[in-house]
Coordinates of C-alpha atoms and ligand atoms in Angstrom, one line a residue:
X208 CA 113.1 89.4 157.2
X209 CA 113.5 87.2 154.0
X210 CA 111.6 88.5 151.0
X211 CA 108.4 86.7 150.4
X212 CA 108.8 84.1 147.6
X213 CA 106.9 84.7 144.4
X214 CA 104.2 82.2 143.4
X215 CA 104.4 80.2 140.3
X216 CA 101.4 78.4 138.9
X217 CA 101.3 74.9 137.2
X218 CA 98.2 73.6 135.5
X219 CA 98.9 70.0 134.4
X220 CA 96.0 70.1 131.9
X221 CA 96.1 73.4 130.2
X222 CA 99.6 74.8 131.1
X223 CA 102.4 75.3 128.6
X224 CA 106.1 74.5 129.2
X225 CA 107.7 77.2 127.3
X226 CA 110.3 79.7 128.3
X227 CA 108.1 82.6 127.2
X228 CA 105.3 81.6 129.5
X229 CA 105.2 83.7 132.7
X230 CA 103.8 81.0 135.0
X231 CA 101.0 83.2 136.3
X232 CA 97.5 82.1 137.3
X233 CA 96.3 83.2 133.8
X234 CA 99.3 81.6 131.9
X235 CA 100.5 78.7 134.0
X236 CA 103.3 76.1 133.2
X237 CA 102.4 72.5 132.5
X238 CA 104.9 70.6 134.8
X239 CA 106.4 71.4 138.2
X240 CA 109.8 70.2 136.8
X241 CA 109.8 72.8 134.0
X242 CA 108.5 75.6 136.4
X243 CA 111.2 74.7 138.9
X244 CA 114.0 74.8 136.4
X245 CA 112.7 78.1 134.9
X246 CA 112.7 79.7 138.3
X247 CA 115.8 77.9 139.7
X248 CA 113.7 76.6 142.6
X249 CA 113.2 80.1 144.0
X250 CA 109.4 80.2 144.2
X251 CA 106.4 78.6 145.8
X252 CA 104.6 76.3 143.3
X253 CA 100.9 75.9 143.2
X254 CA 99.3 73.2 141.0
X255 CA 96.0 72.0 139.8
X256 CA 94.5 69.8 137.1
X257 CA 91.7 72.1 135.9
X258 CA 90.1 69.5 133.6
X259 CA 91.0 66.0 134.7
X260 CA 91.6 66.3 138.4
X261 CA 89.6 64.3 140.9
X262 CA 87.0 65.9 143.2
X263 CA 85.3 64.4 146.2
X264 CA 82.1 62.8 145.4
X265 CA 79.2 65.2 145.4
X266 CA 81.6 68.2 145.4
X267 CA 81.2 71.0 142.8
X268 CA 83.3 70.7 139.6
X269 CA 84.6 74.2 140.3
X270 CA 86.8 72.6 143.0
X271 CA 89.0 71.6 140.1
X272 CA 90.1 75.2 139.8
X273 CA 91.5 75.4 143.3
X274 CA 95.3 75.8 143.4
X275 CA 97.2 73.5 145.9
X276 CA 100.9 73.6 146.9
X277 CA 102.9 71.2 144.7
X278 CA 103.2 67.7 146.2
X279 CA 106.5 66.8 148.0
X280 CA 107.2 64.0 145.6
X281 CA 106.8 66.4 142.7
X282 CA 109.2 69.0 144.3
X283 CA 111.8 66.2 145.0
X284 CA 111.7 65.2 141.3
X285 CA 112.0 68.9 140.3
X286 CA 115.1 69.4 142.6
X287 CA 116.8 66.4 140.9
X288 CA 115.9 67.7 137.5
X289 CA 117.2 71.2 138.3
X290 CA 120.5 69.7 139.4
X291 CA 120.8 67.6 136.2
X292 CA 120.0 70.7 134.2
X293 CA 122.6 72.8 135.9
X294 CA 125.2 70.1 135.4
X295 CA 124.4 69.8 131.7
X296 CA 124.5 73.6 131.3
X297 CA 127.9 73.7 132.9
X298 CA 129.2 70.9 130.7
X299 CA 127.9 72.6 127.6
X300 CA 129.5 75.9 128.6
X301 CA 132.8 74.1 129.1
X302 CA 132.5 72.4 125.6
X303 CA 131.7 75.8 124.0
X304 CA 134.8 77.3 125.5
X305 CA 136.8 74.3 124.3
X306 CA 135.3 74.6 120.8
X307 CA 136.0 78.3 120.7
X308 CA 139.6 77.5 121.7
X309 CA 139.9 74.9 119.0
X310 CA 138.3 77.2 116.4
X311 CA 140.8 79.9 117.3
X312 CA 143.7 77.4 117.1
X313 CA 142.4 76.2 113.7
X314 CA 142.0 79.7 112.5
X315 CA 145.5 80.5 113.6
X316 CA 146.8 77.3 112.0
X317 CA 145.0 78.3 108.8
X318 CA 146.4 81.8 108.9
X319 CA 149.9 80.3 109.4
X320 CA 149.2 77.7 106.6
X321 CA 148.2 80.5 104.3
X322 CA 151.7 82.0 104.7
X323 CA 153.3 78.8 103.4
X324 CA 153.9 79.3 99.7
X325 CA 155.0 76.3 97.6
X326 CA 156.7 76.5 94.2
X327 CA 157.8 73.9 91.7
X328 CA 161.5 73.3 92.1
X329 CA 163.0 74.2 88.7
X330 CA 166.1 72.1 89.3
X331 CA 164.0 68.9 89.1
X332 CA 163.6 67.0 85.8
X333 CA 160.7 68.3 83.7
X334 CA 157.5 66.4 84.7
X335 CA 155.9 64.3 82.1
X336 CA 152.1 64.7 81.9
X337 CA 150.3 61.3 82.1
X338 CA 146.9 59.8 82.7
X339 CA 146.5 57.8 85.8
X340 CA 146.7 54.4 84.0
X341 CA 149.6 55.3 81.7
X342 CA 152.5 52.8 82.1
X343 CA 154.5 53.4 78.9
X344 CA 158.0 54.7 79.4
X345 CA 157.4 55.0 83.1
X346 CA 160.0 53.9 85.7
X347 CA 159.3 53.4 89.4
X348 CA 161.8 54.0 92.1
X349 CA 162.3 50.8 93.9
X350 CA 160.9 50.7 97.4
X351 CA 164.3 49.3 98.5
X352 CA 166.5 51.9 96.7
X353 CA 169.1 53.1 99.1
X354 CA 170.7 56.1 97.5
X355 CA 169.4 58.9 95.2
X356 CA 171.4 58.3 92.1
X357 CA 169.8 59.3 88.8
X358 CA 169.6 55.6 87.8
X359 CA 167.5 54.8 90.8
X360 CA 165.0 57.6 90.4
X361 CA 161.4 57.0 89.2
X362 CA 159.9 59.1 86.4
X363 CA 158.9 62.6 87.4
X364 CA 155.3 63.0 86.3
X365 CA 152.3 65.4 86.7
X366 CA 148.8 64.3 86.8
X367 CA 145.3 65.9 86.9
X368 CA 142.4 64.4 88.7
X369 CA 139.9 64.6 91.5
X370 CA 140.4 63.5 95.1
X371 CA 138.5 60.2 95.3
X372 CA 139.6 59.3 98.8
X373 CA 141.5 61.1 101.4
X374 CA 143.3 60.2 104.6
X375 CA 145.0 62.9 106.7
X376 CA 147.7 61.9 109.1
X377 CA 149.9 64.2 111.2
X378 CA 152.7 64.7 108.6
X379 CA 151.3 63.0 105.5
X380 CA 148.2 63.3 103.5
X381 CA 147.2 60.2 101.4
X382 CA 145.2 61.1 98.3
X383 CA 143.6 58.5 96.1
X384 CA 143.3 60.4 92.8
X385 CA 140.9 59.4 90.0
X386 CA 140.7 60.7 86.4
X387 CA 138.3 58.3 84.7
X388 CA 141.2 56.2 83.3
X389 CA 142.6 55.0 86.6
X390 CA 143.4 55.7 90.2
X391 CA 146.7 56.7 91.8
X392 CA 147.9 56.9 95.4
X393 CA 149.6 60.2 96.0
X394 CA 151.4 61.3 99.1
X395 CA 151.8 64.9 100.3
X396 CA 154.5 65.3 102.9
X397 CA 156.6 68.0 104.6
X398 CA 155.7 71.6 103.7
X399 CA 153.1 70.4 101.1
X400 CA 151.0 68.7 103.8
X401 CA 151.0 71.9 105.9
X402 CA 149.7 74.3 103.2
X403 CA 146.2 75.8 103.5
X404 CA 145.0 73.9 100.5
X405 CA 146.2 70.6 102.0
X406 CA 144.7 71.3 105.4
X407 CA 141.3 72.1 103.9
X408 CA 141.4 69.5 101.1
X409 CA 138.0 67.8 100.5
X410 CA 136.9 64.9 98.4
X411 CA 136.1 65.6 94.7
X412 CA 138.4 68.6 94.7
X413 CA 140.3 68.9 91.4
X414 CA 144.1 69.0 91.7
X415 CA 147.3 68.8 89.7
X416 CA 150.1 66.9 91.4
X417 CA 153.8 66.7 90.4
X418 CA 156.2 64.2 91.8
X419 CA 158.2 61.0 91.4
X420 CA 156.7 57.6 91.0
X421 CA 157.7 54.9 93.6
X422 CA 157.0 51.3 94.0
X423 CA 154.6 50.8 96.9
X424 CA 156.4 49.6 100.0
X425 CA 156.1 45.8 100.7
X426 CA 152.8 44.9 102.2
X427 CA 151.1 48.1 101.0
X428 CA 148.5 48.1 98.2
X429 CA 147.9 50.7 95.5
X430 CA 146.7 50.8 92.0
X431 CA 149.4 49.5 89.6
X432 CA 151.6 49.0 92.6
X433 CA 152.9 52.5 92.4
X434 CA 152.5 55.7 94.3
X435 CA 153.3 59.3 93.6
X436 CA 155.5 61.1 96.1
X437 CA 154.5 64.7 95.4
X438 CA 157.1 67.5 95.2
X439 CA 154.5 70.1 94.2
X440 CA 150.8 70.4 93.7
X441 CA 148.3 73.0 92.6
X442 CA 144.6 73.7 93.2
X443 CA 143.0 76.7 91.5
X444 CA 140.4 78.4 93.7
X445 CA 137.5 77.2 91.6
X446 CA 138.7 73.6 91.7
X447 CA 137.7 73.1 95.3
X448 CA 134.8 70.8 96.2
X449 CA 132.2 71.7 98.9
X450 CA 132.9 70.3 102.3
X451 CA 131.0 70.0 105.6
X452 CA 127.3 69.4 105.3
X453 CA 127.5 69.9 101.5
X454 CA 130.3 67.3 101.1
X455 CA 129.7 64.7 98.5
X456 CA 129.9 62.0 101.1
X457 CA 127.0 63.6 103.0
X458 CA 124.9 64.1 100.0
X459 CA 125.3 60.5 98.6
X460 CA 126.0 58.7 101.8
X461 CA 126.5 54.9 101.5
X462 CA 123.2 53.1 101.9
X463 CA 121.2 56.2 100.9
X464 CA 117.7 55.3 99.5
X465 CA 117.4 54.7 95.8
X466 CA 115.3 57.8 95.1
X467 CA 118.0 60.1 96.6
X468 CA 120.7 58.3 94.6
X469 CA 118.7 58.7 91.4
X470 CA 118.0 62.4 92.1
X471 CA 121.7 62.9 92.7
X472 CA 122.7 60.6 89.8
X473 CA 125.2 63.2 88.6
X474 CA 127.1 62.7 91.9
X475 CA 126.3 58.9 92.2
X476 CA 128.1 58.5 88.8
X477 CA 131.3 59.6 90.5
X478 CA 131.2 56.5 92.7
X479 CA 133.1 53.3 92.0
X480 CA 130.2 51.1 91.0
X481 CA 128.3 53.5 88.8
X482 CA 131.4 54.6 87.0
X483 CA 132.5 51.0 86.4
X484 CA 129.1 50.1 84.9
X485 CA 129.4 53.1 82.5
X486 CA 132.9 52.1 81.5
X487 CA 131.8 48.5 80.7
X488 CA 128.9 50.0 78.8
X489 CA 131.3 52.1 76.7
X490 CA 133.3 49.0 75.8
X491 CA 130.3 46.9 75.1
X492 CA 129.1 49.4 72.5
X493 CA 132.6 49.4 71.0
X494 CA 132.5 45.6 70.9
X495 CA 129.2 45.6 69.0
X496 CA 130.6 48.1 66.5
X497 CA 133.7 46.1 66.0
X498 CA 131.9 42.7 65.7
X499 CA 129.4 44.1 63.2
X500 CA 132.3 45.7 61.2
X501 CA 134.0 42.3 61.2
X502 CA 130.8 40.8 59.7
X503 CA 130.8 43.6 57.0
X504 CA 127.7 45.1 58.4
X505 CA 127.0 48.8 57.8
X506 CA 125.9 51.4 60.4
X507 CA 123.0 53.6 59.7
X508 CA 121.1 56.2 61.7
X509 CA 117.3 56.1 61.3
X510 CA 115.1 58.9 62.7
X511 CA 113.7 59.1 66.2
X512 CA 110.6 61.1 65.2
X513 CA 108.2 58.9 63.3
X514 CA 104.6 58.5 62.2
X515 CA 104.4 54.7 62.3
X516 CA 104.3 52.1 65.1
X517 CA 106.3 48.9 65.2
X518 CA 105.5 47.2 68.5
X519 CA 101.9 48.1 69.2
X520 CA 100.0 51.3 70.0
X521 CA 100.0 50.8 73.8
X522 CA 103.5 52.0 74.4
X523 CA 103.7 54.9 71.9
X524 CA 104.9 58.3 73.1
X525 CA 102.8 60.7 71.0
X526 CA 103.6 64.3 70.3
X527 CA 102.5 67.2 68.2
X528 CA 104.8 67.7 65.2
X529 CA 104.0 71.0 63.6
X530 CA 100.3 70.1 63.9
X531 CA 100.6 66.4 62.9
X532 CA 100.4 63.5 65.3
X533 CA 103.8 61.8 65.5
X534 CA 105.6 59.4 67.8
X535 CA 109.0 58.8 69.4
X536 CA 110.3 55.6 67.7
X537 CA 109.8 52.2 69.3
X538 CA 112.3 50.5 67.0
X539 CA 114.3 51.4 63.9
X540 CA 113.6 48.0 62.3
X541 CA 111.3 49.2 59.6
X542 CA 113.8 51.8 58.5
X543 CA 116.7 49.3 58.6
X544 CA 114.7 47.1 56.2
X545 CA 114.7 49.9 53.7
X546 CA 118.5 50.0 53.7
X547 CA 119.1 46.4 52.6
X548 CA 118.8 46.8 48.8
X549 CA 121.5 49.5 48.7
X550 CA 123.7 48.8 51.7
X551 CA 123.6 45.1 52.4
X552 CA 123.3 44.0 56.0
X553 CA 122.9 46.9 58.3
X554 CA 122.6 47.8 62.0
X555 CA 122.0 50.8 64.2
X556 CA 122.6 51.8 67.8
X557 CA 119.9 54.3 68.5
X558 CA 117.4 55.3 71.3
X559 CA 114.0 53.6 71.3
X560 CA 111.1 54.9 73.4
X561 CA 108.3 53.0 75.1
X562 CA 105.6 54.5 77.2
X563 CA 105.7 51.6 79.6
X564 CA 103.1 52.2 82.3
X565 CA 104.7 49.7 84.7
X566 CA 107.7 50.0 87.0
X567 CA 109.6 46.7 86.5
X568 CA 113.3 46.2 86.9
X569 CA 113.8 45.7 83.2
X570 CA 111.6 48.4 81.6
X571 CA 112.7 51.9 80.7
X572 CA 110.9 54.6 78.8
X573 CA 114.0 55.4 76.8
X574 CA 116.6 52.8 76.1
X575 CA 119.5 52.1 73.7
X576 CA 118.4 49.6 71.0
X577 CA 121.0 47.7 69.1
X578 CA 119.2 46.6 66.0
X579 CA 120.4 44.6 62.9
X580 CA 118.8 43.5 59.7
X581 CA 120.1 40.8 57.4
X582 CA 119.2 40.2 53.7
X583 CA 118.7 36.8 51.9
X584 CA 118.8 34.6 55.0
X585 CA 116.8 31.8 56.5
X586 CA 115.4 31.7 60.0
X587 CA 118.3 29.3 61.0
X588 CA 120.8 31.8 59.6
X589 CA 119.3 34.5 61.8
X590 CA 119.5 32.3 64.9
X591 CA 123.2 31.4 64.1
X592 CA 124.0 35.1 63.6
X593 CA 122.5 36.2 66.9
X594 CA 124.4 33.4 68.7
X595 CA 127.6 34.4 67.0
X596 CA 127.3 38.2 67.7
X597 CA 126.5 37.7 71.4
X598 CA 129.4 35.2 71.9
X599 CA 131.9 37.3 70.0
X600 CA 130.9 40.5 71.9
X601 CA 131.3 38.6 75.2
X602 CA 134.6 37.2 74.1
X603 CA 135.8 40.7 73.2
X604 CA 134.8 42.4 76.4
X605 CA 136.3 39.7 78.6
X606 CA 139.5 39.9 76.4
X607 CA 139.9 43.6 77.4
X608 CA 141.8 43.6 80.7
X609 CA 140.2 46.8 82.0
X610 CA 136.6 45.8 81.1
X611 CA 137.2 42.3 82.4
X612 CA 138.4 43.6 85.7
X613 CA 135.3 45.8 86.1
X614 CA 133.1 42.9 85.3
X615 CA 134.9 40.6 87.7
X616 CA 134.4 43.1 90.5
X617 CA 130.7 43.9 89.6
X618 CA 129.6 40.3 88.8
X619 CA 132.1 37.7 90.0
X620 CA 129.8 34.9 89.2
X621 CA 129.2 35.8 85.5
X622 CA 129.3 32.8 83.3
X623 CA 130.1 32.9 79.6
X624 CA 127.1 31.3 77.8
X625 CA 127.9 27.8 76.5
X626 CA 127.7 27.2 72.8
X627 CA 125.4 26.3 71.2
X628 CA 122.7 28.2 73.0
X629 CA 119.7 26.1 73.9
X630 CA 117.0 26.3 71.2
X631 CA 113.5 25.8 72.4
X632 CA 110.2 26.3 70.6
X633 CA 107.5 28.3 72.3
X634 CA 105.1 25.3 72.4
X635 CA 107.8 23.3 74.2
X636 CA 108.3 26.2 76.7
X637 CA 104.6 26.1 77.5
X638 CA 104.9 22.3 78.3
X639 CA 108.1 23.0 80.3
X640 CA 106.3 25.7 82.4
X641 CA 103.4 23.4 83.1
X642 CA 105.7 20.5 84.0
X643 CA 107.5 22.8 86.5
X644 CA 104.2 24.1 88.0
X645 CA 104.9 27.7 86.9
X646 CA 101.5 29.3 86.4
X647 CA 100.4 32.2 84.1
X648 CA 99.5 35.7 85.3
X649 CA 96.0 34.5 86.1
X650 CA 97.3 31.7 88.3
X651 CA 96.3 29.1 85.8
X652 CA 98.3 26.5 83.8
X653 CA 99.8 27.9 80.7
X654 CA 98.0 27.3 77.4
X655 CA 99.2 27.7 73.8
X656 CA 98.6 31.4 72.9
X657 CA 99.5 32.8 76.3
X658 CA 102.0 35.6 76.4
X659 CA 104.7 34.2 78.7
X660 CA 104.8 36.9 81.4
X661 CA 108.0 38.4 82.8
X662 CA 108.0 36.5 86.1
X663 CA 107.4 33.1 84.4
X664 CA 110.0 33.8 81.8
X665 CA 112.6 34.8 84.4
X666 CA 111.9 31.7 86.5
X667 CA 112.3 29.5 83.5
X668 CA 115.6 31.1 82.5
X669 CA 116.9 31.0 86.1
X670 CA 116.1 27.3 86.4
X671 CA 117.6 26.5 83.0
X672 CA 120.5 28.7 84.0
X673 CA 121.7 29.1 80.4
X674 CA 121.1 31.3 77.4
X675 CA 118.0 30.3 75.5
X676 CA 116.8 31.0 72.0
X677 CA 113.1 30.8 72.4
X678 CA 111.4 30.5 69.0
X679 CA 108.2 30.2 67.0
X680 CA 105.8 32.3 69.0
X681 CA 102.1 32.3 68.0
X682 CA 101.0 34.9 65.4
X683 CA 98.5 36.5 67.8
X684 CA 101.0 37.6 70.4
X685 CA 103.6 38.9 68.0
X686 CA 103.9 42.1 65.9
X687 CA 102.2 42.4 62.5
X688 CA 105.4 42.2 60.4
X689 CA 106.6 38.7 61.4
X690 CA 106.9 36.0 58.9
X691 CA 104.7 32.9 59.5
X692 CA 106.3 29.5 59.7
X693 CA 105.6 27.7 56.4
X694 CA 105.1 24.4 58.2
X695 CA 102.9 25.7 61.0
X696 CA 101.0 28.9 60.1
X697 CA 99.9 29.3 63.7
X698 CA 103.3 30.4 64.6
X699 CA 105.9 33.0 63.4
X700 CA 109.6 32.7 62.6
X701 CA 110.4 34.7 65.7
X702 CA 112.9 34.5 68.5
X703 CA 113.5 35.9 72.0
X704 CA 116.9 35.5 73.6
X705 CA 116.6 34.8 77.3
X706 CA 119.5 35.1 79.7
X707 CA 119.8 34.1 83.4
X708 CA 118.9 36.9 85.9
X709 CA 117.3 39.2 83.3
X710 CA 115.1 37.2 80.9
X711 CA 114.6 38.6 77.4
X712 CA 117.4 40.7 76.0
X713 CA 116.7 40.2 72.3
X714 CA 113.6 40.1 70.2
X715 CA 113.8 39.2 66.5
X716 CA 112.2 37.5 63.6
X717 CA 112.0 36.9 59.9
X718 CA 109.9 39.6 58.2
X719 CA 106.8 39.1 56.1
X720 CA 108.2 39.6 52.6
X721 CA 105.0 39.1 50.5
X722 CA 103.0 42.2 49.6
X723 CA 99.6 40.6 49.9
X724 CA 100.3 38.9 53.2
X725 CA 101.6 42.2 54.7
X726 CA 98.4 44.0 53.6
X727 CA 96.3 41.2 55.2
X728 CA 98.3 41.6 58.4
X729 CA 97.6 45.3 58.6
X730 CA 93.9 44.5 58.1
X731 CA 94.0 41.8 60.8
X732 CA 95.7 44.1 63.3
X733 CA 93.4 47.1 62.5
X734 CA 96.4 49.3 61.4
X735 CA 95.9 51.9 58.7
X736 CA 98.5 51.0 56.0
X737 CA 98.6 54.5 54.5
X738 CA 101.5 55.9 56.7
X739 CA 103.5 52.7 55.9
X740 CA 103.6 53.3 52.1
X741 CA 107.4 53.4 52.2
X742 CA 107.6 50.1 54.1
X743 CA 105.1 48.4 51.9
X744 CA 107.1 49.6 48.8
X745 CA 109.9 47.3 49.9
X746 CA 107.6 44.4 48.9
X747 CA 106.9 46.0 45.5
X748 CA 110.5 46.6 44.4
X749 CA 112.5 43.4 44.8
X750 CA 111.4 41.7 48.0
X751 CA 113.7 39.2 49.7
X752 CA 113.8 36.7 52.6
X753 CA 115.2 38.8 55.4
X754 CA 115.1 39.2 59.1
X755 CA 116.6 40.9 62.1
X756 CA 116.5 41.6 65.7
X757 CA 116.8 44.2 68.5
X758 CA 118.9 43.9 71.6
X759 CA 118.3 46.1 74.7
X760 CA 121.7 47.4 75.6
X761 CA 120.7 48.1 79.2
X762 CA 119.3 44.6 79.7
X763 CA 122.5 43.1 78.2
X764 CA 124.6 45.3 80.5
X765 CA 122.4 44.2 83.5
X766 CA 123.1 40.6 82.6
X767 CA 126.9 41.1 82.2
X768 CA 127.3 43.3 85.3
X769 CA 124.8 41.5 87.5
X770 CA 122.7 44.6 88.1
X771 CA 119.4 44.3 89.9
X772 CA 117.7 46.8 87.5
X773 CA 118.3 48.2 84.1
X774 CA 118.0 51.7 85.7
X775 CA 121.6 51.2 86.9
X776 CA 122.7 50.5 83.4
X777 CA 121.7 54.0 82.1
X778 CA 123.6 57.3 82.5
X779 CA 120.4 59.1 83.5
X780 CA 117.5 56.5 83.5
X781 CA 114.1 57.4 82.1
X782 CA 111.1 55.4 83.3
X783 CA 107.5 56.1 84.4
X784 CA 107.5 59.4 86.4
X785 CA 111.2 60.1 86.1
X786 CA 112.6 62.4 83.5
X787 CA 115.2 64.1 85.6
X788 CA 118.1 65.0 86.2
Ligands
4AD883 O1 111.1 42.7 71.5 P1 111.2 44.1 71.1 O2 110.0 45.0 71.3 O3 111.5 44.1 69.5 C1 111.5 45.1 68.7 O4 111.4 46.3 68.9 C2 111.9 44.7 67.3 N1 111.3 45.6 66.3 C3 113.4 44.8 67.2 C4 113.9 44.4 65.8 O5 113.6 43.3 65.4 N2 114.7 45.2 65.2 O6 112.4 44.8 71.7 C5 113.7 44.3 71.5 C6 114.5 44.4 72.7 C7 114.0 43.6 73.9 O7 114.4 42.2 73.8 C8 114.6 44.3 75.1 O8 115.9 43.8 75.3 C9 114.6 45.7 74.6 O9 114.5 45.7 73.2 N3 113.4 46.4 75.2 C10 113.5 47.2 76.3 N4 114.5 47.5 77.1 C11 114.3 48.4 78.1 N5 113.1 48.9 78.4 C12 112.0 48.6 77.6 N6 110.9 49.2 77.8 C13 112.2 47.7 76.5 N7 111.4 47.3 75.5 C14 112.2 46.5 74.8

């Protein structure tokens, strides 16, 4: 006689589908399918819905607790599910066996590969160490060279770098190497491609490669139209980069969200775009230094830790300085002014700090401020100077082939600003905004005295689509130190430079040079003049008509490189709630 089947219980309301559940009356499963798969169909299945089941009208609710044999339809479904389950399990077993086989083969291949030892061939010419963009005294073997005569050979070089891109084929490994100066296509073939280090090579691994330089074959493309045919390479154990789940391509995958990219900025910086922006930034700083030097301006380095404000108390970062309240500087302007008598025209490239409590695409908490101060000038001289410096810097950066090629790739539609820049008074801008139906922040028409908000300013610049020197802002909306216009004391001799896509990149003005006027300005603004004694003294010991400006390097870079936000223009951006990495 066949053994009586065991009974398995299913309560669709309170049961639990888990392998650890015994399927007893006290601990039933939840579904017939799960119970059936667990017991391989070898039981009798009793079911109930102890809470939601239907009972005949008038019957006692306790009828819900009665167990009934599983319905035929439920069993049929369970049989199908069991079959599927068994098939899937068999497939998985097969795959596991296959994987095991492959792992074993790979392991064996690795063990074999480890036995391959490569050495530099001492009979080859001595390799010349170069950077990846070096071209001086370098010969390429022609792609069509037939023989191997000494005259036909390319220069034998050695290069250090990191693996930027990697393509492994059966007998050849293509490496795109980068070293911060350029890129080079390198080919590992023959024994080199079969070594353990070659088989396990990952992106960002550091490597030294020796070999001969060839022209790229017709139709192929590579940086500087050359490629390195390796005859030897070397990877120290600590030079290897993580692979698998930890590979750089997994951690900063294309299309990753901006927060991840910012948290992993140290890795993002290794990418093509971020590194190009940083290289353009480097050259722009160099261009400013060089243009300023050509104008006989002197570089100074004012302090970052200060006890005076320049651009209003709202954006001051305060800190405790040995028990005294101090600030991170908002601008070095006041210090630059003190240099004029002894140094002539001066400039600085320093950090400025603003506790901006808004997250816009052009505000940072820490930014690089290029500031200049010029002595014995008129307001028109100041405007001419700003126009000259900006156009010379742009001319210089576009004249550098490497920088120009980065800019072309980053911002193909960049247009060199036409000279002269459009000069527009603030009061005319207010009329222009109203004529174009652009409202102020309260949704009203603009009125004289309004601060032109970021959105309105950007719209105006985008419509005008040219570089604008916006001048003569009202006294009330500008800083305490600005010189009033002699012909209209309601306004200051001030200027903002606006550029398409970004808006304001420069803020400048003539400075109040009269002692009494300056003291009255402190009073008007409610600023205690005491900590400014050194600034005020400039008006006591040989005052002069002078003025200057500050240019935000990140905004300037965002304009040139067509960046959506100034955050991309910083090495490690600092803005509200981000002070890492
Ligand atoms: O217009 P601002 O506030 O002017 C000054 O600080 C003057 N004291 C400068 C001077 O005359 N020496 O700032 C000048 C420029 C702005 O046009 C802008 O490009 C940049 O500095 N800037 C900022 N850039 C990034 N993030 C911020 N929070 C910025 N605030 C100003």
